[in-house]
Phi, psi and omega in degrees: 000324182299323179292323178297315180295323178294316178297318179296321178298315180295319177297321179294318179296320178295317179298317178297319179296319180294314179297318179296322179296316178298318181292320182291318181281346179055050181284132179249076181292331179295338179297339178293339184249001181264151175062223181264015180300314179301318181292324178295319178295321179294318179297319180293320180295318181289340179292346178280345186254148349284157179293151177290122184233024179291153183299317181297319180289321178296326176295317178297320179295320180299316178293325176295321178294319177298318179296320178296316178297320180294319178300313182292320183292312181292319178299319179292319179299315177299321180292323178298314181294313181291321180294322178296319179294315181289334181294329177297321177288316184291339178274001176084020183275353179239020179107161186288327179293313178298324178297312181296316181293319180295318180294322177298317179296315180297320178297319180294318182296317184274348178286334179271120181298159181301322181296323178291316176301318181297317178298319178293319182289329175296320177293325184277319187246355180090171180293151175125181186293336181298319179296319179295321179297315179296320181297315178295318181297317183294311182293316183291330175301317178297321181289307184291324178301318179291317180295317178298319181295319179295322177296320178295319181294328182271355180289135177301133184277351187301313181300315179293322180295322179297320178293321178295322179294336179272005176099003179286155178281175182295322181294313179296322179297323179290311186289331183253345181250319184261313185302317178300334180284322186265346185302316178301321177294316179301317181294317179297316177299318182295316179295319180295318179292328177296319176303313179296322183289333175297316177297315182293324178299327177289333181275326185298340178299340180293341176251018175089023184264018173084179176080194181296328180299320179292322177296319179296318180297316182295315182294321178292324179294328180268008180058038176260071187299319177301320177293321178298320179296322177298320178294318180298316179297322178295321177299313181298314181298318181296316180294319179297318180295314181294320178300317180296315180296320180293318178296320179296320181294315180296325179294320180290323179291328180284000000 
């Protein structure tokens, strides 16, 4: 009975929180269906069709997609390298002080959203893909560093200990005893974050970080809805292809 009362209490608290949120924000969802709102939304939606399919525009979209992929790939690669280095500290392999400082840094990096990092990097490095790459690298370093550190902490110590007992050094024990155990997890985490970063790289363009997102922002700002729809379709196609390839790669590795 106590579990039932506990579940009922939590459901009641969630319901109260939701109702309070609606009341506090003063959301008028019914306004979407009153007056001429439905017809205005329908007119705006139909203004996107048909999508712009001219050769020149599709060429620009192709280069934008390549730039988006490059931003996500380089940003993820930098994050993998930095996260792997920081994970050794965060897992306590260099002392408790280094562990505390590394975890504080990783928490700070991943606590700031990519869009905020992108806005800061645009101010620091200027408009373009460099700012988007840095933003993805900084946030993803915080995420992957924590995940890599947890994998290291959960790795069985016996293989590395056996190598140390045979006279091997700490470096050899790590590379031949610990790393082979955590590498599949590290690779899976990296591929998953790359998938997420492709989506995020497309969004970061809204703050001037290059790629398809910047093209989408410009076309929407100029009320060029058919061109914007072409960019959106390119984003969807790119994400579907990368998701499929990543899933196939992980299946072969598994």
